[in-house]
CSV table of C-alpha atoms in Angstrom, one decimal:
chain,number,residue,atom,x,y,z
A,1,MET,CA,6.4,10.0,15.6
A,2,SER,CA,9.3,7.6,16.2
A,3,ASP,CA,12.4,7.8,14.1
A,4,ASP,CA,11.7,4.2,13.1
A,5,VAL,CA,8.3,5.1,11.5
A,6,VAL,CA,8.7,6.7,8.1
A,7,PRO,CA,5.7,8.4,6.3
A,8,THR,CA,5.8,7.9,2.6
A,9,GLY,CA,3.4,10.4,1.3
A,10,GLN,CA,0.6,7.8,1.2
A,11,ARG,CA,-0.6,8.4,4.8
A,12,SER,CA,-4.2,7.5,4.3
A,13,SER,CA,-5.9,5.7,7.2
A,14,ALA,CA,-8.3,2.8,6.8
A,15,VAL,CA,-11.0,5.1,8.1
A,16,ALA,CA,-10.3,7.8,5.4
A,17,THR,CA,-10.0,5.5,2.5
A,18,GLY,CA,-12.5,2.7,3.4
A,19,ARG,CA,-9.8,0.2,2.4
A,20,PRO,CA,-8.7,-2.7,4.6
A,21,ARG,CA,-5.2,-2.1,6.1
A,22,VAL,CA,-2.5,-4.7,6.4
A,23,LEU,CA,0.9,-4.8,8.1
A,24,VAL,CA,3.4,-6.6,5.9
A,25,ILE,CA,6.5,-7.8,7.8
A,26,GLY,CA,9.6,-8.3,5.7
A,27,GLY,CA,9.7,-9.8,2.3
A,28,LYS,CA,10.1,-8.4,-1.2
A,29,LEU,CA,9.0,-5.2,-2.9
A,30,GLU,CA,6.6,-7.2,-5.0
A,31,HIS,CA,4.7,-8.3,-1.8
A,32,VAL,CA,3.8,-4.7,-0.9
A,33,ARG,CA,3.0,-4.0,-4.6
A,34,LYS,CA,0.6,-7.0,-4.7
A,35,ALA,CA,-1.0,-5.9,-1.4
A,36,ARG,CA,-1.7,-2.5,-2.9
A,37,GLU,CA,-3.0,-4.0,-6.1
A,38,LEU,CA,-5.4,-6.0,-4.1
A,39,GLY,CA,-6.9,-2.8,-2.8
A,40,LEU,CA,-5.2,-2.8,0.7
A,41,ASP,CA,-3.5,0.1,2.5
A,42,VAL,CA,-0.1,-1.0,3.6
A,43,VAL,CA,2.1,-0.6,6.6
A,44,HIS,CA,5.5,-2.2,6.0
A,45,ALA,CA,8.1,-3.4,8.6
A,46,GLN,CA,11.5,-3.8,6.9
A,47,PHE,CA,15.2,-3.7,7.5
A,48,PRO,CA,16.4,-0.2,6.7
A,49,ASP,CA,18.8,-1.3,4.0
A,50,GLU,CA,16.1,-3.2,2.1
A,51,TYR,CA,13.7,-0.3,1.8
A,52,ASP,CA,14.0,2.4,-0.9
A,53,ARG,CA,12.1,4.7,-3.3
A,54,GLY,CA,10.7,1.7,-5.1
A,55,HIS,CA,8.4,1.0,-2.1
A,56,TRP,CA,7.0,4.5,-1.8
A,57,PRO,CA,4.0,4.1,-4.2
A,58,TYR,CA,2.7,1.1,-2.3
A,59,VAL,CA,3.4,1.8,1.4
A,60,ASP,CA,1.5,4.2,3.7
A,61,GLN,CA,3.9,3.9,6.7
A,62,ALA,CA,7.2,2.1,7.0
A,63,LEU,CA,8.8,0.8,10.2
A,64,LEU,CA,12.5,0.6,9.4
A,65,LEU,CA,14.2,-1.7,11.9
A,66,ASP,CA,15.4,-5.2,12.7
A,67,TYR,CA,11.8,-6.6,12.8
A,68,GLY,CA,13.1,-9.8,14.4
A,69,ASP,CA,13.5,-7.7,17.6
A,70,THR,CA,9.9,-8.1,18.7
A,71,ASP,CA,10.4,-6.2,21.9
A,72,ARG,CA,11.2,-3.1,19.9
A,73,LEU,CA,8.8,-3.8,17.0
A,74,LEU,CA,5.6,-4.5,19.0
A,75,PRO,CA,5.3,-1.1,20.8
A,76,LEU,CA,5.7,0.7,17.5
A,77,VAL,CA,3.1,-1.5,15.8
A,78,ARG,CA,0.7,-1.1,18.7
A,79,ALA,CA,1.1,2.7,18.5
A,80,LEU,CA,0.4,2.7,14.7
A,81,HIS,CA,-2.5,0.4,15.2
A,82,GLU,CA,-4.1,2.7,17.7
A,83,ALA,CA,-3.8,5.7,15.3
A,84,TYR,CA,-4.4,3.9,12.0
A,85,PRO,CA,-5.9,0.4,12.7
A,86,PHE,CA,-5.0,-2.5,10.5
A,87,GLN,CA,-6.9,-5.7,10.3
A,88,ALA,CA,-4.1,-8.2,10.0
A,89,ALA,CA,-0.3,-8.7,10.0
A,90,VAL,CA,1.1,-10.9,7.2
A,91,SER,CA,4.5,-12.1,6.3
A,92,LEU,CA,5.7,-14.2,3.4
A,93,PHE,CA,9.3,-14.3,4.6
A,94,GLU,CA,10.9,-16.8,7.1
A,95,LEU,CA,12.2,-14.2,9.5
A,96,GLY,CA,8.9,-12.4,9.7
A,97,LEU,CA,6.7,-15.4,10.5
A,98,LEU,CA,7.1,-15.4,14.3
A,99,PRO,CA,7.0,-11.6,14.7
A,100,THR,CA,3.8,-11.7,12.6
A,101,ALA,CA,2.2,-14.3,14.8
A,102,ARG,CA,3.1,-12.4,18.0
A,103,ILE,CA,1.7,-9.2,16.7
A,104,ASN,CA,-1.6,-10.8,15.6
A,105,GLU,CA,-1.9,-12.5,19.0
A,106,ALA,CA,-1.0,-9.4,21.0
A,107,LEU,CA,-3.5,-7.2,19.1
A,108,GLY,CA,-6.2,-9.8,18.8
A,109,LEU,CA,-6.1,-9.9,15.0
A,110,GLY,CA,-6.4,-13.7,14.5
A,111,GLY,CA,-4.0,-15.4,12.1
A,112,GLU,CA,-1.8,-18.4,12.9
A,113,SER,CA,-1.1,-19.0,16.5
A,114,VAL,CA,2.3,-18.4,18.0
A,115,ALA,CA,2.3,-22.1,19.0
A,116,THR,CA,1.8,-23.3,15.4
A,117,VAL,CA,4.5,-21.0,14.0
A,118,GLU,CA,6.9,-22.0,16.8
A,119,LEU,CA,6.2,-25.7,16.1
A,120,LEU,CA,7.0,-25.2,12.4
A,121,LEU,CA,10.2,-23.1,13.0
A,122,ASP,CA,11.6,-25.5,15.7
A,123,LYS,CA,12.4,-28.8,13.9
A,124,TRP,CA,13.1,-30.7,17.1
A,125,ARG,CA,9.8,-29.6,18.6
A,126,MET,CA,8.1,-30.6,15.4
A,127,ARG,CA,9.7,-34.1,15.4
A,128,ARG,CA,8.6,-34.7,19.0
A,129,HIS,CA,5.1,-33.5,18.2
A,130,LEU,CA,4.8,-35.8,15.1
A,131,ALA,CA,6.1,-38.7,17.0
A,132,ALA,CA,3.5,-38.2,19.7
A,133,LYS,CA,0.8,-38.3,17.0
A,134,GLY,CA,2.3,-41.2,15.1
A,135,ILE,CA,2.8,-39.2,11.9
A,136,SER,CA,5.9,-39.6,9.7
A,137,PRO,CA,8.2,-41.3,12.3
A,138,VAL,CA,11.9,-40.2,12.0
A,139,ALA,CA,14.5,-41.0,14.6
A,140,SER,CA,16.0,-37.7,15.9
A,141,ALA,CA,17.7,-36.1,18.9
A,142,VAL,CA,19.5,-32.9,19.9
A,143,GLY,CA,23.2,-32.8,20.3
A,144,ARG,CA,25.9,-30.3,21.3
A,145,SER,CA,29.1,-32.3,20.8
A,146,ALA,CA,30.8,-35.0,18.7
A,147,GLN,CA,30.2,-37.5,21.5
A,148,ASN,CA,26.4,-36.9,21.1
A,149,VAL,CA,26.8,-37.6,17.4
A,150,ARG,CA,28.7,-40.8,18.2
A,151,GLU,CA,25.9,-42.0,20.6
A,152,PHE,CA,23.2,-41.2,18.0
A,153,VAL,CA,25.2,-43.2,15.3
A,154,SER,CA,25.5,-46.1,17.7
A,155,ALA,CA,21.8,-46.1,18.3
A,156,HIS,CA,20.6,-45.6,14.7
A,157,GLY,CA,23.5,-46.4,12.4
A,158,LEU,CA,24.8,-44.5,9.4
A,159,PRO,CA,24.2,-42.3,7.5
A,160,ILE,CA,22.7,-39.5,9.5
A,161,ILE,CA,21.9,-35.8,9.0
A,162,VAL,CA,23.1,-33.0,11.3
A,163,LYS,CA,21.5,-29.6,10.9
A,164,PRO,CA,20.4,-26.5,12.8
A,165,ILE,CA,17.2,-26.7,14.7
A,166,ARG,CA,15.7,-23.4,13.5
A,167,GLU,CA,17.4,-22.4,10.2
A,168,SER,CA,16.4,-22.8,6.5
A,169,GLY,CA,17.9,-22.6,3.0
A,170,SER,CA,20.1,-25.6,3.5
A,171,LEU,CA,22.2,-23.6,6.0
A,172,GLY,CA,24.5,-25.8,8.1
A,173,VAL,CA,23.2,-29.2,6.8
A,174,PHE,CA,25.7,-32.0,6.9
A,175,CYS,CA,25.4,-35.7,6.0
A,176,ILE,CA,27.7,-38.1,8.0
A,177,ARG,CA,28.3,-41.3,6.1
A,178,ASP,CA,31.4,-42.5,8.0
A,179,ARG,CA,32.3,-42.6,11.7
A,180,ALA,CA,35.6,-40.9,10.8
A,181,ASP,CA,33.7,-37.8,9.8
A,182,VAL,CA,32.0,-37.2,13.1
A,183,ASP,CA,34.6,-35.0,14.6
A,184,VAL,CA,35.1,-33.1,11.3
A,185,VAL,CA,31.3,-32.3,11.0
A,186,ALA,CA,31.0,-31.4,14.7
A,187,GLU,CA,33.8,-28.9,14.3
A,188,ARG,CA,32.5,-27.5,11.0
A,189,PHE,CA,29.1,-27.0,12.7
A,190,ARG,CA,30.7,-25.1,15.6
A,191,SER,CA,32.7,-23.0,13.1
A,192,LEU,CA,29.5,-21.6,11.7
A,193,ASP,CA,29.1,-19.5,14.8
A,194,ASP,CA,31.9,-17.2,13.7
A,195,GLY,CA,30.1,-13.9,14.1
A,196,HIS,CA,30.0,-13.0,10.4
A,197,TRP,CA,26.2,-13.4,10.0
A,198,ALA,CA,23.9,-10.3,9.7
A,199,ALA,CA,20.7,-10.1,11.8
A,200,LYS,CA,18.6,-11.0,8.7
A,201,ASP,CA,20.7,-14.1,7.9
A,202,LEU,CA,19.7,-16.2,11.0
A,203,SER,CA,16.5,-17.1,12.7
A,204,CYS,CA,18.1,-16.6,16.1
A,205,ALA,CA,21.4,-15.7,17.6
A,206,ASP,CA,22.1,-19.1,19.2
A,207,SER,CA,21.3,-21.2,16.1
A,208,PHE,CA,24.7,-23.0,16.3
A,209,ASP,CA,24.8,-23.7,20.0
A,210,GLU,CA,23.2,-27.1,19.4
A,211,PHE,CA,22.1,-29.2,16.4
A,212,LEU,CA,19.4,-31.7,15.4
A,213,MET,CA,20.5,-35.2,14.5
A,214,GLU,CA,18.2,-37.3,12.3
A,215,GLU,CA,18.2,-40.6,10.6
A,216,PHE,CA,19.0,-40.3,6.9
A,217,LEU,CA,16.0,-40.3,4.7
A,218,ASP,CA,16.7,-42.0,1.3
A,219,GLY,CA,15.0,-41.2,-2.0
A,220,PRO,CA,14.2,-38.0,-3.9
A,221,GLU,CA,12.9,-34.9,-2.3
A,222,ILE,CA,9.7,-33.0,-3.3
A,223,SER,CA,7.8,-30.1,-1.8
A,224,VAL,CA,4.1,-29.7,-1.4
A,225,GLU,CA,2.7,-26.2,-1.9
A,226,THR,CA,-0.6,-25.6,-0.1
A,227,LEU,CA,-3.2,-22.9,0.7
A,228,THR,CA,-5.4,-23.4,3.7
A,229,PHE,CA,-8.8,-21.8,4.2
A,230,ASP,CA,-10.3,-22.0,7.7
A,231,GLY,CA,-8.6,-25.4,8.2
A,232,ARG,CA,-9.4,-26.7,4.7
A,233,HIS,CA,-6.1,-27.6,2.9
A,234,VAL,CA,-5.8,-27.3,-0.8
A,235,VAL,CA,-2.7,-28.6,-2.6
A,236,VAL,CA,-1.8,-26.1,-5.3
A,237,ALA,CA,1.3,-27.9,-6.6
A,238,VAL,CA,3.9,-30.5,-5.9
A,239,THR,CA,7.4,-29.5,-6.8
A,240,ASP,CA,10.1,-31.9,-7.9
A,241,LYS,CA,13.6,-30.9,-6.7
A,242,GLU,CA,17.2,-31.5,-7.7
A,243,CYS,CA,19.6,-31.3,-4.8
A,244,VAL,CA,23.4,-31.5,-4.9
A,245,GLY,CA,26.4,-31.7,-2.5
A,246,PRO,CA,26.7,-32.8,1.1
A,247,GLY,CA,24.3,-29.9,2.2
A,248,PHE,CA,21.6,-30.9,-0.4
A,249,VAL,CA,21.5,-27.4,-1.9
A,250,GLU,CA,18.6,-27.1,-4.3
A,251,ILE,CA,19.8,-26.3,-7.9
A,252,GLY,CA,16.5,-27.0,-9.8
A,253,HIS,CA,12.8,-27.1,-9.3
A,254,SER,CA,9.9,-28.1,-11.7
A,255,GLN,CA,6.1,-28.3,-11.8
A,256,PRO,CA,3.9,-30.3,-12.2
A,257,SER,CA,5.5,-33.2,-10.4
A,258,GLY,CA,6.5,-36.3,-12.3
A,259,CYS,CA,5.4,-38.6,-9.4
A,260,SER,CA,2.8,-41.2,-10.0
A,261,ALA,CA,-0.8,-40.6,-9.1
A,262,GLU,CA,-0.5,-43.2,-6.4
A,263,THR,CA,2.5,-41.4,-4.8
A,264,LEU,CA,0.9,-38.0,-5.1
A,265,HIS,CA,-2.3,-39.4,-3.3
A,266,GLU,CA,-0.1,-40.8,-0.5
A,267,VAL,CA,1.9,-37.6,-0.2
A,268,THR,CA,-1.3,-35.4,-0.2
A,269,ARG,CA,-2.8,-37.5,2.6
A,270,LEU,CA,0.4,-37.3,4.7
A,271,VAL,CA,0.8,-33.5,4.2
A,272,THR,CA,-2.9,-32.7,5.1
A,273,ASP,CA,-2.6,-34.9,8.2
A,274,PHE,CA,0.6,-33.1,9.1
A,275,LEU,CA,-1.0,-29.6,8.6
A,276,ASP,CA,-3.9,-30.7,10.8
A,277,ALA,CA,-1.5,-32.0,13.4
A,278,VAL,CA,0.4,-28.7,13.7
A,279,GLY,CA,-2.8,-26.7,13.7
A,280,LEU,CA,-2.4,-24.6,10.5
A,281,ARG,CA,-5.7,-22.9,9.9
A,282,ASN,CA,-5.1,-20.4,7.2
A,283,GLY,CA,-2.6,-19.2,4.6
A,284,PRO,CA,0.2,-20.8,2.6
A,285,GLY,CA,2.3,-23.9,3.5
A,286,HIS,CA,5.5,-25.2,2.0
A,287,THR,CA,6.2,-28.8,3.2
A,288,GLU,CA,9.3,-30.7,2.1
A,289,VAL,CA,8.9,-34.5,1.8
A,290,LYS,CA,11.3,-37.3,1.1
A,291,LEU,CA,10.0,-40.3,-0.9
A,292,THR,CA,11.8,-43.0,1.0
A,293,SER,CA,11.9,-46.7,0.5
A,294,ARG,CA,9.5,-46.9,3.6
A,295,GLY,CA,7.1,-44.4,2.2
A,296,PRO,CA,6.9,-40.6,2.3
A,297,ARG,CA,8.4,-38.7,5.3
A,298,ILE,CA,8.1,-35.1,6.3
A,299,VAL,CA,11.5,-33.3,6.2
A,300,GLU,CA,10.3,-29.9,7.5
A,301,SER,CA,7.5,-27.4,6.8
A,302,HIS,CA,6.9,-23.6,6.9
A,303,ASN,CA,3.7,-21.5,7.0
A,304,ARG,CA,4.8,-19.5,4.0
A,305,ILE,CA,5.3,-19.9,0.3
A,306,GLY,CA,8.4,-21.8,-0.8
A,307,GLY,CA,11.4,-19.8,-1.8
A,308,ASP,CA,13.6,-20.3,-4.8
A,309,ARG,CA,10.9,-19.0,-7.3
A,310,ILE,CA,8.3,-21.7,-6.5
A,311,ASN,CA,5.5,-19.2,-6.6
A,312,GLU,CA,6.5,-18.2,-10.1
A,313,LEU,CA,6.4,-21.8,-11.2
A,314,ALA,CA,2.9,-22.2,-9.7
A,315,GLU,CA,1.8,-19.2,-11.7
A,316,ILE,CA,3.1,-20.6,-14.9
A,317,ALA,CA,2.1,-24.2,-14.4
A,318,TYR,CA,-1.2,-23.7,-12.6
A,319,GLY,CA,-2.2,-20.1,-13.0
A,320,VAL,CA,-2.2,-19.5,-9.2
A,321,ASP,CA,-0.4,-16.6,-7.6
A,322,MET,CA,0.0,-18.0,-4.0
A,323,GLU,CA,1.3,-14.6,-2.8
A,324,ARG,CA,-1.9,-12.9,-3.7
A,325,TYR,CA,-3.9,-15.5,-1.7
A,326,ALA,CA,-1.5,-15.2,1.3
A,327,LEU,CA,-1.9,-11.4,1.3
A,328,GLY,CA,-5.6,-11.1,0.5
A,329,ALA,CA,-7.5,-14.1,1.7
A,330,ARG,CA,-8.1,-12.8,5.2
A,331,PHE,CA,-9.6,-9.6,3.7
A,332,GLY,CA,-12.0,-11.4,1.3
A,333,VAL,CA,-10.4,-9.8,-1.8
A,334,VAL,CA,-9.5,-13.2,-3.3
A,335,GLU,CA,-11.9,-16.1,-3.8
A,336,PRO,CA,-10.8,-19.2,-1.8
A,337,LEU,CA,-9.8,-22.2,-3.9
A,338,THR,CA,-12.2,-25.1,-3.6
A,339,THR,CA,-10.1,-27.8,-5.4
A,340,SER,CA,-6.6,-28.3,-6.6
A,341,PRO,CA,-6.0,-26.6,-9.9
A,342,GLU,CA,-5.2,-28.5,-13.1
A,343,PRO,CA,-1.8,-27.9,-14.7
A,344,ARG,CA,-1.7,-25.7,-17.8
A,345,GLY,CA,1.8,-26.6,-18.8
A,346,GLY,CA,5.3,-27.1,-17.4
A,347,ALA,CA,7.6,-24.7,-15.6
A,348,ALA,CA,11.2,-25.1,-14.3
A,349,VAL,CA,13.8,-23.0,-12.6
A,350,ARG,CA,17.5,-23.7,-12.9
A,351,PHE,CA,20.0,-22.0,-10.5
A,352,LEU,CA,23.3,-20.6,-11.6
A,353,THR,CA,26.2,-22.1,-9.7
A,354,PRO,CA,29.5,-21.2,-11.5
A,355,GLU,CA,32.9,-22.1,-10.3
A,356,PRO,CA,34.0,-20.2,-7.2
A,357,GLY,CA,36.3,-17.2,-7.6
A,358,GLN,CA,36.4,-13.7,-8.9
A,359,VAL,CA,34.1,-13.0,-11.9
A,360,VAL,CA,36.0,-12.1,-15.0
A,361,GLU,CA,33.3,-12.2,-17.7
A,362,VAL,CA,29.6,-12.8,-18.1
A,363,THR,CA,28.2,-13.8,-21.5
A,364,GLY,CA,25.1,-15.2,-23.0
A,365,VAL,CA,22.5,-13.1,-21.3
A,366,ASP,CA,21.0,-11.5,-24.4
A,367,ALA,CA,20.6,-14.8,-26.2
A,368,VAL,CA,18.9,-16.3,-23.2
A,369,ARG,CA,16.4,-13.4,-22.9
A,370,ALA,CA,15.5,-13.8,-26.6
A,371,ASP,CA,14.8,-17.5,-26.4
A,372,PRO,CA,11.1,-18.5,-26.8
A,373,ALA,CA,11.1,-20.7,-23.7
A,374,PHE,CA,12.5,-17.9,-21.5
A,375,VAL,CA,10.4,-16.5,-18.7
A,376,ASP,CA,12.8,-14.8,-16.2
A,377,LEU,CA,16.5,-14.3,-15.5
A,378,GLN,CA,18.2,-12.9,-12.5
A,379,LEU,CA,22.0,-12.7,-12.2
A,380,GLU,CA,23.5,-11.3,-9.1
A,381,VAL,CA,27.2,-11.1,-10.1
A,382,GLU,CA,29.2,-9.1,-12.6
A,383,PRO,CA,32.8,-8.7,-13.5
A,384,GLY,CA,34.8,-8.0,-10.3
A,385,GLY,CA,32.3,-9.7,-8.1
A,386,GLU,CA,32.8,-12.9,-6.2
A,387,VAL,CA,31.3,-16.4,-6.5
A,388,ARG,CA,31.4,-18.2,-3.2
A,389,PRO,CA,31.6,-22.0,-2.8
A,390,LEU,CA,28.1,-23.6,-2.9
A,391,THR,CA,27.2,-24.4,0.8
A,392,TRP,CA,23.7,-23.0,1.1
A,393,ASN,CA,21.0,-21.3,-0.9
A,394,GLU,CA,22.4,-17.8,-0.6
A,395,ASP,CA,25.6,-18.9,-2.5
A,396,LYS,CA,23.7,-19.3,-5.7
A,397,VAL,CA,24.3,-16.3,-8.0
A,398,GLY,CA,21.1,-16.3,-10.0
A,399,HIS,CA,18.5,-18.3,-11.9
A,400,VAL,CA,16.7,-18.9,-15.2
A,401,ILE,CA,13.0,-19.8,-15.4
A,402,ALA,CA,11.7,-21.6,-18.5
A,403,ARG,CA,8.3,-22.8,-19.6
A,404,GLY,CA,7.3,-25.8,-21.7
A,405,ALA,CA,4.3,-27.9,-22.7
A,406,THR,CA,5.3,-30.3,-20.0
A,407,ALA,CA,7.5,-30.3,-16.9
A,408,THR,CA,10.0,-32.5,-18.8
A,409,GLU,CA,10.2,-30.0,-21.6
A,410,ALA,CA,10.5,-27.0,-19.2
A,411,ILE,CA,13.4,-28.8,-17.4
A,412,ALA,CA,15.2,-29.4,-20.6
A,413,HIS,CA,14.8,-25.7,-21.6
A,414,GLY,CA,15.9,-24.5,-18.2
A,415,ARG,CA,19.1,-26.6,-18.3
A,416,ARG,CA,19.8,-25.4,-21.8
A,417,LEU,CA,19.3,-21.7,-21.0
A,418,ALA,CA,21.4,-22.0,-17.8
A,419,ALA,CA,24.2,-23.6,-19.7
A,420,ALA,CA,24.1,-20.7,-22.2
A,421,ILE,CA,25.0,-18.2,-19.5
A,422,HIS,CA,28.8,-18.3,-19.0
A,423,VAL,CA,30.1,-16.8,-15.8
A,424,ARG,CA,33.9,-17.1,-16.1
A,425,THR,CA,35.8,-16.9,-12.8
A,426,GLU,CA,39.4,-17.1,-11.8
A,427,THR,CA,40.9,-18.2,-8.5
A,428,VAL,CA,41.8,-15.3,-6.2
A,429,ALA,CA,45.3,-15.7,-4.9
């Protein structure tokens, strides 16, 4: 057996147990736990430093490696599949989407096509594809220099957005509102390629060689959470977002959406047309939309569940665990949704973004946990730790999830609880 393949004491094959067998690529501990709870045998591909004893009760074999290296991953998966066949590969994590599609295609296991996943990961390819189909027109181009930005501004005016072609989580997103900022932004984008990223931080090693330029889309941003069953798209929830700063980092989400019924109908039509256009046939979708003065426009989309605790919000507000559907739908262990669920109440998440610096003191945690509106708290810093400036999603240091009778009430509770947690920092000399 390869050094990359770790038995966990659960080495039952699908033949021996009679249970369906799934390969889960990347993601969180709760993903393999839920797969096991659905009655599936589990093979798990994961970065070595993200796999520990907590995984052992749920995993039959673990492949511990950089699973983004498909040339190394695929032979190991193929060997395991020959010995202990699995029926599908699944990933609920951005970096695992393309390896999953390639494995399913190579082994003839179905699932989303490599072409569809590539289309969703590559924002420039997606823009060209939508333009060809006349869906959600947005002026865009690829650039490599400040001169390319100046040419785009001359053609389309200001403001504009500059961002990586294949990244997510608000990484490297810049808004240029003044011609004087063109050189500054171009230099800041180039400076992102400073070699400090880990393999699991980036979708690809050359993410900062070139950038996507887009016309600025005015208006609030929402996201549409969907599950697709054999080409039939069901909207589970629409998430309202609060974004801040020049990089539009998301600091709050809530469900159900406060948009009008007319707007939601228009957005639903746009997103289902979009999902048809990119060829999504099964599984989850997370599609970001701007409600512009010219109507809704697609920002980007992913064939996965939204991050930033969106699945938890859907569970509270709608009673739907989208992760269970993503893991189990292909095995027939969950019943497909036939219509969009009705909301049961409101849910909101508020992210913790204290002042940058070294953490001196953290207070308020116990009071927040005792609050009737409290659902969940995660805090990733403690005294002696560091709070980084807020430039992308990974700079947030935690979150609070709250519930309420309505989304408005949940938002108010979330803000109140987040404000009750005091992370005091001091500037590091």
